[in-house]
Short mmCIF file of C-alpha atoms and ligand atoms in Angstrom, two decimals:
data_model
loop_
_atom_site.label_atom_id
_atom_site.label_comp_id
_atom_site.label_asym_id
_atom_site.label_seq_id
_atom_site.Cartn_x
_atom_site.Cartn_y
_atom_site.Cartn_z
CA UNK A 250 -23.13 21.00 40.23
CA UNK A 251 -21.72 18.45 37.71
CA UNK A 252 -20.97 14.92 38.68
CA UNK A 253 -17.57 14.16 37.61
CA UNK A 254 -17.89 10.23 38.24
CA UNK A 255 -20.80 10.43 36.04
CA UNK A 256 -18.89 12.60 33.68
CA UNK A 257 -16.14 10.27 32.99
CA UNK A 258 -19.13 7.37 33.42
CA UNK A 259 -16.99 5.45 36.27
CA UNK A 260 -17.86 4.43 39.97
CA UNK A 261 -17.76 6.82 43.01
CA UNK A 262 -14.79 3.83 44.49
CA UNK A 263 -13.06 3.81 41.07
CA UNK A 264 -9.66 3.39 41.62
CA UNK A 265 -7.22 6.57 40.05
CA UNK A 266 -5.94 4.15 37.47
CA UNK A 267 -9.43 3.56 36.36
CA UNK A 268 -10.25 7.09 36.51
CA UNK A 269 -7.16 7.84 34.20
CA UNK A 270 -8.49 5.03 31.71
CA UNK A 271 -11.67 6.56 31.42
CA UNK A 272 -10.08 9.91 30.75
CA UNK A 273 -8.16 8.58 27.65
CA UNK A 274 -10.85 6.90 25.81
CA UNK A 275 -13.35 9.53 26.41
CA UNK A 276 -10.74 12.29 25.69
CA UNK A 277 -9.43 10.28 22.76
CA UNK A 278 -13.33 9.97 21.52
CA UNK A 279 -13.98 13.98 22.14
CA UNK A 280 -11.06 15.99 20.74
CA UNK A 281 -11.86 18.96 19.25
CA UNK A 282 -9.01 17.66 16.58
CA UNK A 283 -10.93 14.22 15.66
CA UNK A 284 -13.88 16.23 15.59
CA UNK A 285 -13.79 19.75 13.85
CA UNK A 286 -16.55 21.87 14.52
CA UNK A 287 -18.47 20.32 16.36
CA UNK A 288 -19.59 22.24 19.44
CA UNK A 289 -21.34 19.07 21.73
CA UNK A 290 -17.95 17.44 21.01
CA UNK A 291 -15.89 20.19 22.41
CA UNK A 292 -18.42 20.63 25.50
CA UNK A 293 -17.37 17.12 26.27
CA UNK A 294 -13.86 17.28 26.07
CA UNK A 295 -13.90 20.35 28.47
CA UNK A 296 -16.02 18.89 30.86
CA UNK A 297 -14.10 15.49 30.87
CA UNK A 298 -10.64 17.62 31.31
CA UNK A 299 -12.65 19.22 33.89
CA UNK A 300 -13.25 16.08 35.90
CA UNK A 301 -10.27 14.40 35.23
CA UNK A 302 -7.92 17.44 36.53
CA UNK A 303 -10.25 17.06 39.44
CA UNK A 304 -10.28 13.15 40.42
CA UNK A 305 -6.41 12.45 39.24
CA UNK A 306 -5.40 14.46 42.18
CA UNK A 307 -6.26 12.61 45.73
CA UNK A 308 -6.19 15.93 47.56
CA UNK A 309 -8.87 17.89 45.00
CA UNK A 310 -10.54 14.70 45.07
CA UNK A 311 -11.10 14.36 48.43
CA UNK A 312 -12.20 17.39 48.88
CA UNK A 313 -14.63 16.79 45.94
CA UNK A 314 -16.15 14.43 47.82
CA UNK A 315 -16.59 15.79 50.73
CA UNK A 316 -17.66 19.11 49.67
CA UNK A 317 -18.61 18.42 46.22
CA UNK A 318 -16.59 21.87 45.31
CA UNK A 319 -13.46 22.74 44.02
CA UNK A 320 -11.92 25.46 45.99
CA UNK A 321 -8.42 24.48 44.60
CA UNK A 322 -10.02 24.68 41.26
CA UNK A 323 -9.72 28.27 40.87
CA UNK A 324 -12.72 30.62 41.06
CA UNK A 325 -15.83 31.52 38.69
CA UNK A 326 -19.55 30.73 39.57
CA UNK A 327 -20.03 26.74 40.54
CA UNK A 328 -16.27 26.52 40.43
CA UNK A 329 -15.46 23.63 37.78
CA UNK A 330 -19.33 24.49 36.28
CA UNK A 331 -20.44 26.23 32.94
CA UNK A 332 -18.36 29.22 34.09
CA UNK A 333 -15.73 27.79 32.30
CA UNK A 334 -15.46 29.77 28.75
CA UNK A 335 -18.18 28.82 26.56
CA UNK A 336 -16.06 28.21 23.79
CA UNK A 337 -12.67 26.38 23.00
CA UNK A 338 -11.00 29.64 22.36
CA UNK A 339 -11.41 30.65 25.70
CA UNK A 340 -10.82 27.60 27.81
CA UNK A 341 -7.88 27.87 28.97
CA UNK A 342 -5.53 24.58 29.58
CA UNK A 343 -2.38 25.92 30.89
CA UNK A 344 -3.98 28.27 33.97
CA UNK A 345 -3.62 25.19 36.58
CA UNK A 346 -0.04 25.04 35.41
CA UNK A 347 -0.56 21.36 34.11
CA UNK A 348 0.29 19.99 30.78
CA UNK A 349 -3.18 18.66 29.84
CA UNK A 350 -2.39 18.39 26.18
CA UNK A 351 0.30 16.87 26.41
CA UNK A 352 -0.26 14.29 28.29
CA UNK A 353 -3.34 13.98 25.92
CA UNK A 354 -1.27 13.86 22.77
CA UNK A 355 1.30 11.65 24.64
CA UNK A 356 -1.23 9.16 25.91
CA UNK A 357 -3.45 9.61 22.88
CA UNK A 358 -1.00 9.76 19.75
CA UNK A 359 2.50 9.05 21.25
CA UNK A 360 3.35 6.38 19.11
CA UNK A 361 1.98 7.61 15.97
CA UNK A 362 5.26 9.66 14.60
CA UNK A 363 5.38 12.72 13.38
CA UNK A 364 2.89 15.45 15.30
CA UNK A 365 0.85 16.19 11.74
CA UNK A 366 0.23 12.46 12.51
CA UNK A 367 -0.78 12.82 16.43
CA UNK A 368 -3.09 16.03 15.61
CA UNK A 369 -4.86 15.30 12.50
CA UNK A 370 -3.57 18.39 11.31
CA UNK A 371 -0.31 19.17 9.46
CA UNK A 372 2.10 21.62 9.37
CA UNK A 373 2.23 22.89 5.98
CA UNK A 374 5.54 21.95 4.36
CA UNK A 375 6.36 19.90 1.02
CA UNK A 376 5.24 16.29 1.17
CA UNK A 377 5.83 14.50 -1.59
CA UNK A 378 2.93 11.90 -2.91
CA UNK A 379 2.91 8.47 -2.63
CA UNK A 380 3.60 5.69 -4.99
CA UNK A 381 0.58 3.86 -5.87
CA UNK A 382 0.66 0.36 -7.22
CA UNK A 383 -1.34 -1.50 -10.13
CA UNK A 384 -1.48 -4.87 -11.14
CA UNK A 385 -2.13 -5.32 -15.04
CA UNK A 386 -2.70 -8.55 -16.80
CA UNK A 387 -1.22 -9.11 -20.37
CA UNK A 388 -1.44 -11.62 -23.01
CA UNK A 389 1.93 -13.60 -23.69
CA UNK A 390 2.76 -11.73 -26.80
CA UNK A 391 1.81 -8.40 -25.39
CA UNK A 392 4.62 -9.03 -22.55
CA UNK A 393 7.06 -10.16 -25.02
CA UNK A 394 6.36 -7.56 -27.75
CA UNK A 395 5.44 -4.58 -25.68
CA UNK A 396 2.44 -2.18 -25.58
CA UNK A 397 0.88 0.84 -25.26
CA UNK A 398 -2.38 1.05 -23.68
CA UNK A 399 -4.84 3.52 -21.49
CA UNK A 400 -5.56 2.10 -17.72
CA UNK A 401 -7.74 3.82 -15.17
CA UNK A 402 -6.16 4.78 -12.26
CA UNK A 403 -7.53 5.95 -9.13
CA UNK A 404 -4.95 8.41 -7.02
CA UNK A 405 -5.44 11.52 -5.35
CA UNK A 406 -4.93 14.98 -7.15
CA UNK A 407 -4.85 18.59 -6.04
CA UNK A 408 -7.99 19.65 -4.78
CA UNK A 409 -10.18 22.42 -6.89
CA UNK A 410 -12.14 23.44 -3.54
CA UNK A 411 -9.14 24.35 -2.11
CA UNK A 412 -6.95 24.61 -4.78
CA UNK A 413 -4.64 22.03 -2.55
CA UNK A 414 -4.13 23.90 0.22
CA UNK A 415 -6.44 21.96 2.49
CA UNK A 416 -7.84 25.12 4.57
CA UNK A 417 -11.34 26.09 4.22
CA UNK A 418 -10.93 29.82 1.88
CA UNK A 419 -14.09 30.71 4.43
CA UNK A 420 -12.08 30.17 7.48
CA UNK A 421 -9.57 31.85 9.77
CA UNK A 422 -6.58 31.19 11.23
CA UNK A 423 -6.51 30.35 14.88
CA UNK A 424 -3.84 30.94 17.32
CA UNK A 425 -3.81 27.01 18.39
CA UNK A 426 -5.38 26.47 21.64
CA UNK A 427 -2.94 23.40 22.97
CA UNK A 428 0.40 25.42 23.52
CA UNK A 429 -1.34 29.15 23.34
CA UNK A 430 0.45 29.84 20.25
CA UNK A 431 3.68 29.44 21.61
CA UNK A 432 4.48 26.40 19.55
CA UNK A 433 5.79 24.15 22.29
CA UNK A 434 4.46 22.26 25.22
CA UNK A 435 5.25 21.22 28.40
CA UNK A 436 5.86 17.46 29.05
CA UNK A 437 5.85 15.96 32.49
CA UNK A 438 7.76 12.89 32.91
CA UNK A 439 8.08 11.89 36.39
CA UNK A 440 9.51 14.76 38.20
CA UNK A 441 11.01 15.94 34.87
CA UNK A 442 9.26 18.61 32.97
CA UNK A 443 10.04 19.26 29.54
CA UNK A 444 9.17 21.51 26.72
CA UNK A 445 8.64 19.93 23.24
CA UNK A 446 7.30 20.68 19.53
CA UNK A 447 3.38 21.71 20.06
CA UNK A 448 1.95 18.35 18.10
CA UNK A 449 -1.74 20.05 17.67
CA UNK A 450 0.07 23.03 15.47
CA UNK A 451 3.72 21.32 14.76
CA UNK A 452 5.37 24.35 16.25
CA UNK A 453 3.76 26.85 14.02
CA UNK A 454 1.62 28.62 16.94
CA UNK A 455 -1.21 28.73 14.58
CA UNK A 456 -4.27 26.57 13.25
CA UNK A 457 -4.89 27.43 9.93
CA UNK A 458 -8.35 27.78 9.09
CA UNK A 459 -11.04 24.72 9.37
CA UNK A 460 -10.37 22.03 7.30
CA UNK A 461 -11.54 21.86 3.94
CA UNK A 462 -14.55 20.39 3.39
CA UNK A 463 -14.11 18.66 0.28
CA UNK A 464 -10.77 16.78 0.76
CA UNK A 465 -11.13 16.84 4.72
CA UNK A 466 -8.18 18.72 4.55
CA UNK A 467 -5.37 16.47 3.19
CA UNK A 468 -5.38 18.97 -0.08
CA UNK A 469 -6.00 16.31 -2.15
CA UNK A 470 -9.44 14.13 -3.40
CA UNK A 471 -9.40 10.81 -4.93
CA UNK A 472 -9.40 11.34 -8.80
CA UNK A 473 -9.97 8.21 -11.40
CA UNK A 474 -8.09 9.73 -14.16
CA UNK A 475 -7.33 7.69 -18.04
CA UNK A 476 -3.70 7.43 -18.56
CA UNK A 477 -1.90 6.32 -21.67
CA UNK A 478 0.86 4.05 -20.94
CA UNK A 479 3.61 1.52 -22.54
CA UNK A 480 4.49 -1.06 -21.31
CA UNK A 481 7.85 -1.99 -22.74
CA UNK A 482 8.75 -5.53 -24.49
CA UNK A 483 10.10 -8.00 -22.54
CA UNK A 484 8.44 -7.42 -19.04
CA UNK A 485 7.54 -11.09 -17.57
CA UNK A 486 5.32 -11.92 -14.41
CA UNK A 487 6.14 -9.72 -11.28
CA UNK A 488 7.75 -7.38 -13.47
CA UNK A 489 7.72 -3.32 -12.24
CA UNK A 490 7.21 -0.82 -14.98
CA UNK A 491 7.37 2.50 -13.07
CA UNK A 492 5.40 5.28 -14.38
CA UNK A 493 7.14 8.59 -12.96
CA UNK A 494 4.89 11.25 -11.23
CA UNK A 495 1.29 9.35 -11.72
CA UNK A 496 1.08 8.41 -7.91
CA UNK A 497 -0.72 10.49 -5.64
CA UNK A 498 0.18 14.50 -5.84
CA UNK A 499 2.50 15.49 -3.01
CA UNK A 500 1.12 18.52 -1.09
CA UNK A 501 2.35 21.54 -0.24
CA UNK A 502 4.29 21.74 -2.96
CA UNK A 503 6.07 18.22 -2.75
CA UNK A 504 6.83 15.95 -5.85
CA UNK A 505 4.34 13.47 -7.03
CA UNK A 506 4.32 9.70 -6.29
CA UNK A 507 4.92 7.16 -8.69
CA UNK A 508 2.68 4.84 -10.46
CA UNK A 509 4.25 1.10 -10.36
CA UNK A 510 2.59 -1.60 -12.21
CA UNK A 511 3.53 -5.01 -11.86
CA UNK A 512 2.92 -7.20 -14.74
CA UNK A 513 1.20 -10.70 -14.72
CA UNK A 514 1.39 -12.51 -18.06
CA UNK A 515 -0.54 -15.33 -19.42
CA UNK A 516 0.57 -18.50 -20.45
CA UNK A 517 1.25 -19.45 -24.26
CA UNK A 518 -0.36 -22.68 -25.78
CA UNK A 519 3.00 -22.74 -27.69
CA UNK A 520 5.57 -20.79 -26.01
CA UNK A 521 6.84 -21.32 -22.73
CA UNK A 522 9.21 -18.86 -21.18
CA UNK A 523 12.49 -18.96 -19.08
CA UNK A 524 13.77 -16.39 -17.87
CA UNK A 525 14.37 -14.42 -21.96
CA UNK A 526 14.33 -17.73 -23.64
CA UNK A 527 11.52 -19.68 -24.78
CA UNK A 528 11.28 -22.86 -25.33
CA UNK A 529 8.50 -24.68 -27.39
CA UNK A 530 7.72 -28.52 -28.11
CA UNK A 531 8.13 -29.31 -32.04
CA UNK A 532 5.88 -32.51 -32.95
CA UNK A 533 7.52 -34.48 -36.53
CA UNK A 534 6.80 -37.78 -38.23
CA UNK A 535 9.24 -40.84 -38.00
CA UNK A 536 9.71 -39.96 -41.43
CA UNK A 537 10.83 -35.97 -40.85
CA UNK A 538 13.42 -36.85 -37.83
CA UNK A 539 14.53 -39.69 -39.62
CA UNK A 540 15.18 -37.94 -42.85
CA UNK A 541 15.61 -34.30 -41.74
CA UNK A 542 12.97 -31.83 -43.13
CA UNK A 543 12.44 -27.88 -42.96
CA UNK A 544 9.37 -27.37 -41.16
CA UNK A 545 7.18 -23.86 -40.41
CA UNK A 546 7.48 -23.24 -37.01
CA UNK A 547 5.82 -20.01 -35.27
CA UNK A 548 8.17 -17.28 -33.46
CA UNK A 549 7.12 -14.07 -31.63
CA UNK A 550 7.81 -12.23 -35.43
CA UNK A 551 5.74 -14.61 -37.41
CA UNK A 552 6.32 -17.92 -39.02
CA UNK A 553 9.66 -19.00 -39.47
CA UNK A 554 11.56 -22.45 -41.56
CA UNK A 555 13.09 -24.12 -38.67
CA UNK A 556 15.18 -27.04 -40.23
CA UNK A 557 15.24 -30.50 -38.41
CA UNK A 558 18.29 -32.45 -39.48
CA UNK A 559 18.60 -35.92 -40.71
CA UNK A 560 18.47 -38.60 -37.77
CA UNK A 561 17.35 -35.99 -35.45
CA UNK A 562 15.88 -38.10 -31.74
CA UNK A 563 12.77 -37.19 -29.71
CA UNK A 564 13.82 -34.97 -26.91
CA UNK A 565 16.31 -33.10 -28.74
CA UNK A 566 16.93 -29.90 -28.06
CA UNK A 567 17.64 -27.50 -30.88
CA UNK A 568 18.29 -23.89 -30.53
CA UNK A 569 17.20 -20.61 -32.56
CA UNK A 570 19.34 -17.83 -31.86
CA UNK A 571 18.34 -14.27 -30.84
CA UNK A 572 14.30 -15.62 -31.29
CA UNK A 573 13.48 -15.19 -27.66
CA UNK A 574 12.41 -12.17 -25.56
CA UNK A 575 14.30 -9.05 -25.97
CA UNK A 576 15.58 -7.88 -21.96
CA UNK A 577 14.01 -4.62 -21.58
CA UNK A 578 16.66 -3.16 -20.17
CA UNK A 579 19.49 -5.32 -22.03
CA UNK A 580 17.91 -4.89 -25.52
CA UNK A 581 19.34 -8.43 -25.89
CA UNK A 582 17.76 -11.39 -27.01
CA UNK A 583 16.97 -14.33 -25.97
CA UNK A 584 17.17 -17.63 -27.76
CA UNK A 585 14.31 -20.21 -28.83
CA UNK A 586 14.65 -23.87 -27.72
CA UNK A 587 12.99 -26.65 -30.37
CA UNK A 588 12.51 -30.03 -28.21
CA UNK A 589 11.65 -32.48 -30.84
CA UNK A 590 9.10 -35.24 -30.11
CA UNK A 591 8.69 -37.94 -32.81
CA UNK A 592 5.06 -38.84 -33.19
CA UNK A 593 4.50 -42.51 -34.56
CA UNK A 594 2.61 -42.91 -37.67
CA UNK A 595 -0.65 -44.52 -37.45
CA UNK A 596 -0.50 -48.46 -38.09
CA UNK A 597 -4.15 -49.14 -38.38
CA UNK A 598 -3.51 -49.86 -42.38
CA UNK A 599 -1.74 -53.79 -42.45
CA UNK A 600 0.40 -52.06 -45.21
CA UNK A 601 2.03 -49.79 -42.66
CA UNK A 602 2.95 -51.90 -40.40
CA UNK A 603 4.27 -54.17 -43.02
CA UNK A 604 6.54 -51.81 -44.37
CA UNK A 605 7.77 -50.40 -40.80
CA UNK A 606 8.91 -53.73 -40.52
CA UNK A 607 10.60 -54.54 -43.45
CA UNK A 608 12.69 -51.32 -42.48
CA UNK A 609 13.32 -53.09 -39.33
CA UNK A 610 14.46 -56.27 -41.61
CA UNK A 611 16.65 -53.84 -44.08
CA UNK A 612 18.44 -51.72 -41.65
CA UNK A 613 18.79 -53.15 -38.69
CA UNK A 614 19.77 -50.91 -35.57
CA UNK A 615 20.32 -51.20 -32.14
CA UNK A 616 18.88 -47.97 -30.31
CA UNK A 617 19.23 -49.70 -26.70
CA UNK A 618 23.34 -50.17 -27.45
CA UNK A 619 24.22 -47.51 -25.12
CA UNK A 620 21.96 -49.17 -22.16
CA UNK A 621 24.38 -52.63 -22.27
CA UNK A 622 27.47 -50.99 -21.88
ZN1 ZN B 62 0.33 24.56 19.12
ZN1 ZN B 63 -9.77 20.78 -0.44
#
């Protein structure tokens, strides 16, 4: 005789609420769908459906108690004992007329979405992949000018064991157990009953074959595979650069994911960006902004003669057109931005300073006029 308090590890005065809690965490821990093949596993479950059909009910569990026998259990030797089919195939969960799988699947996996989601198994129609992201770094000009390079990606692919199918080739089918092949199941809600989508078989009446064992039955392992990609010119920080079927394989026939990569660029020692300008700080003499001059000056193409014009002030702002960043999608440019900054001469040497001043004395000039007005 098996002790069903003991089974579902709770008090002989446990309250029914108490003995329902136990149920679900035990029969959440033991289902033959959470764990495939194995036999102690399935032993459990049965014997903690077993007890639980028993002590929900106050009339079979009164009796229970009193008699320690279940005579509105139905028959078999030790009524409720290891008379009981020895194997899930044969235990039967619809015979006391109760939905015991689906108040399982309700309580255990209501709130999980689709029923390939509640079971752990899925019915076998198209899925596409998902998208999988990557983060690559890139140097300044690399963003600006574009590249091709290889990456490593990790994302799941079809599986060889299975050749994506996610059944076990050394398997059978299985007429599934939770709605007797039938495809639905009865719901009880309140007084209501209710028939809905079997979520242990998603309808189709059938389990197909054990899970394979090298992708646990998603169809899919996780592959690292080398992929060439470019990256095209222009892309800035937080920039997506989709790469179109690269994600994870879809199963059962669905599309692929997508590979997205979001870009994060360095910073320049020259170049700053904004937005598809750029805008870089141009150090002259006194005698170059004073005078005008044509000075080398470095651009994303190479070096360029950028021309500073006579009388030019520090903190001017001069613009290159079209020597920006090109907008990848656009294919227009952007402009480059020249803030001069006038760097004093050095007046260690007497004779400098003497001459900077006899400037002053020659040409006299007012640069503060605009301040008095
Ligand atoms: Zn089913
Ligand atoms: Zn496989």
């Amino acid at each position: 005789m098996k002790d069903y308090y003991e089974i579902l590890g709770v008090r002989r005065d446990a309250s029914i609420n108490d003995i329902k809690k136990a149920y679900r965490k035990l029969a959440r821990k033991y289902h033959p769908d959470l764990n495939p093949g194995d036999k102690t596993a399935e032993q459990r479950f049965k014997e903690i459906n077993e007890a639980h059909e028993t002590l929900k009910d106050p009339e079979k569990k009164k009796q229970y108690d009193l008699y320690g026998s279940l005579g509105a259990h139905g028959p078999g030797p030790g009524a409720g004992g290891p008379g009981r089919g020895g194997d899930f195939e044969g235990f039967d969960f619809n015979s006391s007329g109760s939905s015991t799988f689906g108040d399982i699947f309700e309580t255990i996996f209501g709130n999980m979405g689709e029923p390939r989601a509640r079971s752990g198994r899925r019915a076998h129609t198209p899925e596409p992949g998902e998208d999988l992201h990557y983060s690559m770094n890139l140097s300044f000009m690399d963003a600006a000018n574009g590249i091709e390079t290889t990456i490593q990606v990790s994302h799941r692919q079809p599986c060889a064991a299975c050749k994506g199918k996610g059944i076990d080739a050394a398997s059978k089918q299985s007429t599934c157990p939770a709605c007797g092949g039938r495809g639905r199941v009865q719901k009880q809600s309140g007084f209501m009953k209710f028939g809905s989508v079997c979520p242990s078989c998603g309808g189709s009446g059938v389990l197909p074959g054990a899970p394979c064992r090298a992708c646990g039955g998603d169809g899919r392992v996780e592959t690292t595979s080398r992929l060439r990609v470019r990256i095209p010119a222009g892309v800035d920080n937080d920039s997506k650069v989709r790469i179109a079927g690269k994600g994870n394989a879809g199963r059962d026939g669905g599309p692929a994911g997508d590979l997205i990569i979001t870009t994060r660029v360095a910073a320049h020692k020259v170049f700053r960006r904004s937005g598809h300008d750029l805008e870089m700080i141009l150090p002259v003499t006194y005698a170059e902004a004073a005078l005008g001059a044509k000075i080398e000056i470095p651009t994303l193409e190479g070096s360029a003669l950028f021309k500073v014009p006579p009388g030019t002030a520090s903190g001017q702002r001069l613009r290159l057109k079209g020597k920006g960043i090109v907008h990848p999608k656009t294919r227009e440019n952007g402009d480059l931005y020249v803030e001069i900054r006038i760097v004093p001469p050095p007046t260690k040497d007497l004779k400098v300073r003497e001459l900077l001043k006899e400037i002053e004395r020659v040409a006299p000039y007012d640069p503060r006029e605009e301040l008095r007005r």
